[in-house]
């Protein structure tokens, strides 16, 4: 292994658009492990198969650049609750998210880390989701907003909460309504489940790089530097 380039407290975020075409011509398929190839072929349509290949090849390319290794050499394993990690690089953590035609990958060291990306769309049951998944403080804030601001506010809350539960490794089974974003200071958590307390340890960073694309990253330490890098 060679010396890696990312310092603790720094986050590298690679994001971009998915094209889902010509993935074989770009050697993406050859970078994947046998299990990743098998997972890709289990997708129902050719477009979904190509998208899976593209996402996981770009994940390998981004990680290999930071870790100074070949993308096909990376080995992935899954934790107790299914969150993937790099057994050969135990100090490093990463998290991947994709929605619609976009993806985002967050990478850091010596921390818990989660990222969530959502492509906004109209929902007929938005109020029901809010009442089920939001805490009382978040509900009160959301209901007080003008109608035209509610969809964007929903996704900003949702991505922060989803990124938090992904950082813990527990996922939404942890209970989104137990993971509370401070409405008055959306860069921090107001309340978290006891096993992940105190809430003040957690930091949130966001980048809505398109009008209808929302992205949040959550980490359990102070953020020294965060770099968002768009890749194609």
CSV table of C-alpha atoms in Angstrom, one decimal:
chain,number,residue,atom,x,y,z
A,1,UNK,CA,0.0,0.0,0.0
A,2,UNK,CA,1.2,3.5,-0.7
A,3,UNK,CA,0.6,6.6,1.4
A,4,UNK,CA,-2.9,8.0,0.8
A,5,UNK,CA,-3.6,11.6,0.1
A,6,UNK,CA,-6.6,12.6,2.2
A,7,UNK,CA,-6.0,13.9,5.7
A,8,UNK,CA,-8.4,13.1,8.6
A,9,UNK,CA,-11.1,15.7,8.9
A,10,UNK,CA,-11.2,16.3,5.1
A,11,UNK,CA,-13.9,15.0,2.9
A,12,UNK,CA,-13.6,14.3,-0.8
A,13,UNK,CA,-17.0,14.2,-2.7
A,14,UNK,CA,-17.1,13.0,-6.3
A,15,UNK,CA,-20.4,13.6,-8.0
A,16,UNK,CA,-21.8,13.7,-11.5
A,17,UNK,CA,-24.3,12.6,-14.1
A,18,UNK,CA,-24.9,9.0,-15.1
A,19,UNK,CA,-25.0,8.2,-18.8
A,20,UNK,CA,-25.8,4.5,-18.8
A,21,UNK,CA,-24.4,4.0,-22.3
A,22,UNK,CA,-21.2,2.6,-23.8
A,23,UNK,CA,-20.0,1.3,-20.4
A,24,UNK,CA,-18.4,-1.7,-22.0
A,25,UNK,CA,-16.5,0.5,-24.4
A,26,UNK,CA,-15.0,2.5,-21.4
A,27,UNK,CA,-13.7,-0.7,-19.8
A,28,UNK,CA,-16.0,-0.1,-16.8
A,29,UNK,CA,-17.1,-3.8,-16.7
A,30,UNK,CA,-13.6,-5.1,-16.5
A,31,UNK,CA,-12.9,-3.1,-13.3
A,32,UNK,CA,-15.7,-4.9,-11.4
A,33,UNK,CA,-15.4,-7.9,-9.2
A,34,UNK,CA,-17.2,-11.1,-10.1
A,35,UNK,CA,-19.9,-10.4,-7.5
A,36,UNK,CA,-20.4,-6.9,-8.9
A,37,UNK,CA,-20.8,-8.2,-12.4
A,38,UNK,CA,-23.3,-10.8,-11.2
A,39,UNK,CA,-25.3,-8.1,-9.4
A,40,UNK,CA,-25.2,-5.9,-12.5
A,41,UNK,CA,-26.6,-8.7,-14.7
A,42,UNK,CA,-29.5,-9.3,-12.2
A,43,UNK,CA,-30.9,-5.9,-13.0
A,44,UNK,CA,-34.1,-6.1,-15.1
A,45,UNK,CA,-33.2,-3.9,-18.1
A,46,UNK,CA,-30.0,-3.2,-20.1
A,47,UNK,CA,-30.2,0.5,-18.9
A,48,UNK,CA,-30.3,-0.6,-15.3
A,49,UNK,CA,-27.4,-3.0,-15.8
A,50,UNK,CA,-25.3,-0.3,-17.5
A,51,UNK,CA,-26.1,2.2,-14.7
A,52,UNK,CA,-25.0,-0.3,-12.1
A,53,UNK,CA,-21.8,-0.9,-13.9
A,54,UNK,CA,-21.1,2.8,-14.4
A,55,UNK,CA,-21.8,3.7,-10.7
A,56,UNK,CA,-19.6,1.0,-9.3
A,57,UNK,CA,-16.8,1.6,-11.8
A,58,UNK,CA,-16.8,5.3,-11.1
A,59,UNK,CA,-16.7,4.4,-7.4
A,60,UNK,CA,-13.6,2.3,-8.0
A,61,UNK,CA,-11.9,5.0,-10.1
A,62,UNK,CA,-12.4,7.7,-7.5
A,63,UNK,CA,-11.2,5.5,-4.6
A,64,UNK,CA,-8.2,4.2,-6.5
A,65,UNK,CA,-7.1,7.7,-7.3
A,66,UNK,CA,-7.2,8.6,-3.6
A,67,UNK,CA,-5.6,5.3,-2.4
A,68,UNK,CA,-3.0,5.2,-5.2
A,69,UNK,CA,-3.9,1.7,-6.4
A,70,UNK,CA,-5.5,0.1,-9.5
A,71,UNK,CA,-9.4,0.3,-9.5
A,72,UNK,CA,-9.8,-3.4,-10.1
A,73,UNK,CA,-7.5,-4.2,-7.1
A,74,UNK,CA,-9.9,-2.8,-4.6
A,75,UNK,CA,-11.7,-5.4,-2.3
A,76,UNK,CA,-15.0,-4.5,-0.7
A,77,UNK,CA,-16.7,-6.2,2.3
A,78,UNK,CA,-20.0,-5.5,4.1
A,79,UNK,CA,-20.5,-4.8,7.8
A,80,UNK,CA,-23.1,-6.3,10.1
A,81,UNK,CA,-25.9,-4.1,8.6
A,82,UNK,CA,-24.7,-4.3,5.0
A,83,UNK,CA,-22.7,-1.0,4.8
A,84,UNK,CA,-19.7,-1.6,2.5
A,85,UNK,CA,-16.1,-0.9,3.6
A,86,UNK,CA,-12.5,-1.5,2.5
A,87,UNK,CA,-10.9,-4.3,4.5
A,88,UNK,CA,-7.4,-3.5,3.1
A,89,UNK,CA,-7.8,0.2,4.2
A,90,UNK,CA,-9.6,0.1,7.6
A,91,UNK,CA,-8.9,3.7,8.3
A,92,UNK,CA,-10.8,4.8,5.3
A,93,UNK,CA,-14.6,5.2,4.9
A,94,UNK,CA,-16.8,5.9,2.0
A,95,UNK,CA,-20.4,6.1,1.1
A,96,UNK,CA,-22.3,6.1,-2.2
A,97,UNK,CA,-25.6,7.5,-3.2
A,98,UNK,CA,-27.5,7.8,-6.5
A,99,UNK,CA,-30.9,9.0,-7.6
A,100,UNK,CA,-32.3,9.6,-11.0
A,101,UNK,CA,-29.5,10.3,-13.4
A,102,UNK,CA,-27.0,11.5,-10.7
A,103,UNK,CA,-24.6,9.9,-8.2
A,104,UNK,CA,-22.3,11.1,-5.4
A,105,UNK,CA,-19.5,9.4,-3.5
A,106,UNK,CA,-18.1,10.7,-0.2
A,107,UNK,CA,-14.7,9.6,1.1
A,108,UNK,CA,-12.9,10.4,4.4
A,109,UNK,CA,-10.7,8.9,7.0
A,110,UNK,CA,-11.1,7.9,10.7
A,111,UNK,CA,-14.8,8.7,11.0
A,112,UNK,CA,-18.3,7.7,10.4
A,113,UNK,CA,-19.6,9.0,7.1
A,114,UNK,CA,-22.8,9.1,5.2
A,115,UNK,CA,-24.0,10.8,2.0
A,116,UNK,CA,-27.5,11.0,0.5
A,117,UNK,CA,-28.5,12.3,-3.0
A,118,UNK,CA,-32.0,12.9,-4.1
A,119,UNK,CA,-33.5,14.0,-7.4
A,120,UNK,CA,-36.6,15.9,-6.4
A,121,UNK,CA,-40.0,14.9,-7.7
A,122,UNK,CA,-43.6,15.7,-6.8
A,123,UNK,CA,-45.2,13.4,-4.2
A,124,UNK,CA,-48.9,13.2,-3.6
A,125,UNK,CA,-48.3,11.9,-0.1
A,126,UNK,CA,-45.6,14.4,1.0
A,127,UNK,CA,-47.5,15.4,4.2
A,128,UNK,CA,-47.9,11.8,5.2
A,129,UNK,CA,-44.2,11.1,4.8
A,130,UNK,CA,-43.3,14.2,6.8
A,131,UNK,CA,-45.6,13.2,9.7
A,132,UNK,CA,-44.2,9.7,9.7
A,133,UNK,CA,-40.5,10.4,9.3
A,134,UNK,CA,-39.9,13.9,10.8
A,135,UNK,CA,-39.7,14.9,14.5
A,136,UNK,CA,-42.0,17.5,16.0
A,137,UNK,CA,-39.6,20.4,15.6
A,138,UNK,CA,-39.0,19.5,11.9
A,139,UNK,CA,-42.8,19.1,11.3
A,140,UNK,CA,-43.6,22.5,12.8
A,141,UNK,CA,-40.9,24.2,10.7
A,142,UNK,CA,-42.0,22.5,7.5
A,143,UNK,CA,-45.8,23.2,8.1
A,144,UNK,CA,-45.0,26.9,8.6
A,145,UNK,CA,-43.4,27.2,5.2
A,146,UNK,CA,-45.2,28.6,2.2
A,147,UNK,CA,-46.6,25.8,0.0
A,148,UNK,CA,-44.1,26.6,-2.8
A,149,UNK,CA,-41.1,26.0,-0.5
A,150,UNK,CA,-42.2,22.7,1.0
A,151,UNK,CA,-40.8,20.3,-1.7
A,152,UNK,CA,-37.3,21.7,-1.5
A,153,UNK,CA,-37.4,21.9,2.3
A,154,UNK,CA,-38.6,18.3,2.4
A,155,UNK,CA,-35.6,17.1,0.4
A,156,UNK,CA,-33.1,19.2,2.4
A,157,UNK,CA,-34.4,17.6,5.6
A,158,UNK,CA,-34.6,14.2,4.1
A,159,UNK,CA,-31.1,14.1,2.7
A,160,UNK,CA,-29.6,15.2,6.0
A,161,UNK,CA,-31.5,12.6,7.9
A,162,UNK,CA,-30.8,9.8,5.4
A,163,UNK,CA,-27.1,10.7,5.3
A,164,UNK,CA,-27.0,10.5,9.1
A,165,UNK,CA,-28.5,7.0,9.3
A,166,UNK,CA,-26.2,5.9,6.6
A,167,UNK,CA,-23.2,7.2,8.5
A,168,UNK,CA,-24.2,5.1,11.6
A,169,UNK,CA,-24.4,2.0,9.4
A,170,UNK,CA,-27.9,1.3,10.6
A,171,UNK,CA,-29.9,2.8,7.8
A,172,UNK,CA,-33.5,3.8,8.0
A,173,UNK,CA,-34.2,1.0,10.5
A,174,UNK,CA,-32.7,3.4,13.1
A,175,UNK,CA,-35.8,5.6,12.7
A,176,UNK,CA,-35.6,8.8,10.7
A,177,UNK,CA,-37.9,10.6,13.3
A,178,UNK,CA,-35.3,9.9,16.0
A,179,UNK,CA,-32.5,11.6,13.9
A,180,UNK,CA,-33.4,15.3,14.1
A,181,UNK,CA,-31.9,18.1,12.1
A,182,UNK,CA,-31.9,21.5,13.8
A,183,UNK,CA,-34.3,23.6,11.7
A,184,UNK,CA,-32.7,26.9,12.9
A,185,UNK,CA,-29.2,25.6,12.1
A,186,UNK,CA,-29.4,23.0,9.4
A,187,UNK,CA,-25.6,22.3,9.5
A,188,UNK,CA,-26.0,20.3,12.8
A,189,UNK,CA,-28.1,17.6,14.4
A,190,UNK,CA,-30.5,18.7,17.1
A,191,UNK,CA,-31.1,15.2,18.5
A,192,UNK,CA,-29.8,11.7,17.7
A,193,UNK,CA,-30.4,8.2,19.2
A,194,UNK,CA,-28.6,7.7,22.5
A,195,UNK,CA,-26.1,5.2,21.1
A,196,UNK,CA,-24.8,7.9,18.7
A,197,UNK,CA,-24.9,10.8,21.1
A,198,UNK,CA,-23.9,13.5,21.6
A,199,UNK,CA,-25.6,15.3,18.7
A,200,UNK,CA,-22.9,18.0,18.8
A,201,UNK,CA,-20.3,15.5,17.5
A,202,UNK,CA,-22.0,15.4,14.1
A,203,UNK,CA,-21.6,17.8,11.3
A,204,UNK,CA,-23.6,18.3,8.1
A,205,UNK,CA,-22.5,19.8,4.8
A,206,UNK,CA,-24.7,20.3,1.7
A,207,UNK,CA,-24.5,21.1,-1.9
A,208,UNK,CA,-27.6,21.4,-4.0
A,209,UNK,CA,-25.6,21.7,-7.3
A,210,UNK,CA,-28.8,21.7,-9.4
A,211,UNK,CA,-32.2,23.3,-8.8
A,212,UNK,CA,-33.8,19.9,-8.3
A,213,UNK,CA,-30.9,17.8,-7.0
A,214,UNK,CA,-30.3,17.8,-3.3
A,215,UNK,CA,-27.2,16.3,-1.6
A,216,UNK,CA,-26.0,16.1,2.1
A,217,UNK,CA,-23.0,14.5,3.8
A,218,UNK,CA,-22.8,13.8,7.5
A,219,UNK,CA,-19.7,13.0,9.5
A,220,UNK,CA,-19.0,12.5,13.2
A,221,UNK,CA,-16.1,14.9,13.6
A,222,UNK,CA,-15.2,18.5,12.8
A,223,UNK,CA,-14.8,19.1,9.1
A,224,UNK,CA,-11.4,20.7,8.3
A,225,UNK,CA,-12.0,20.8,4.5
A,226,UNK,CA,-14.5,19.6,2.1
A,227,UNK,CA,-14.0,19.3,-1.7
A,228,UNK,CA,-16.8,18.7,-4.2
A,229,UNK,CA,-15.5,17.5,-7.5
A,230,UNK,CA,-17.7,16.9,-10.5
A,231,UNK,CA,-16.7,14.0,-12.7
A,232,UNK,CA,-17.9,12.8,-16.1
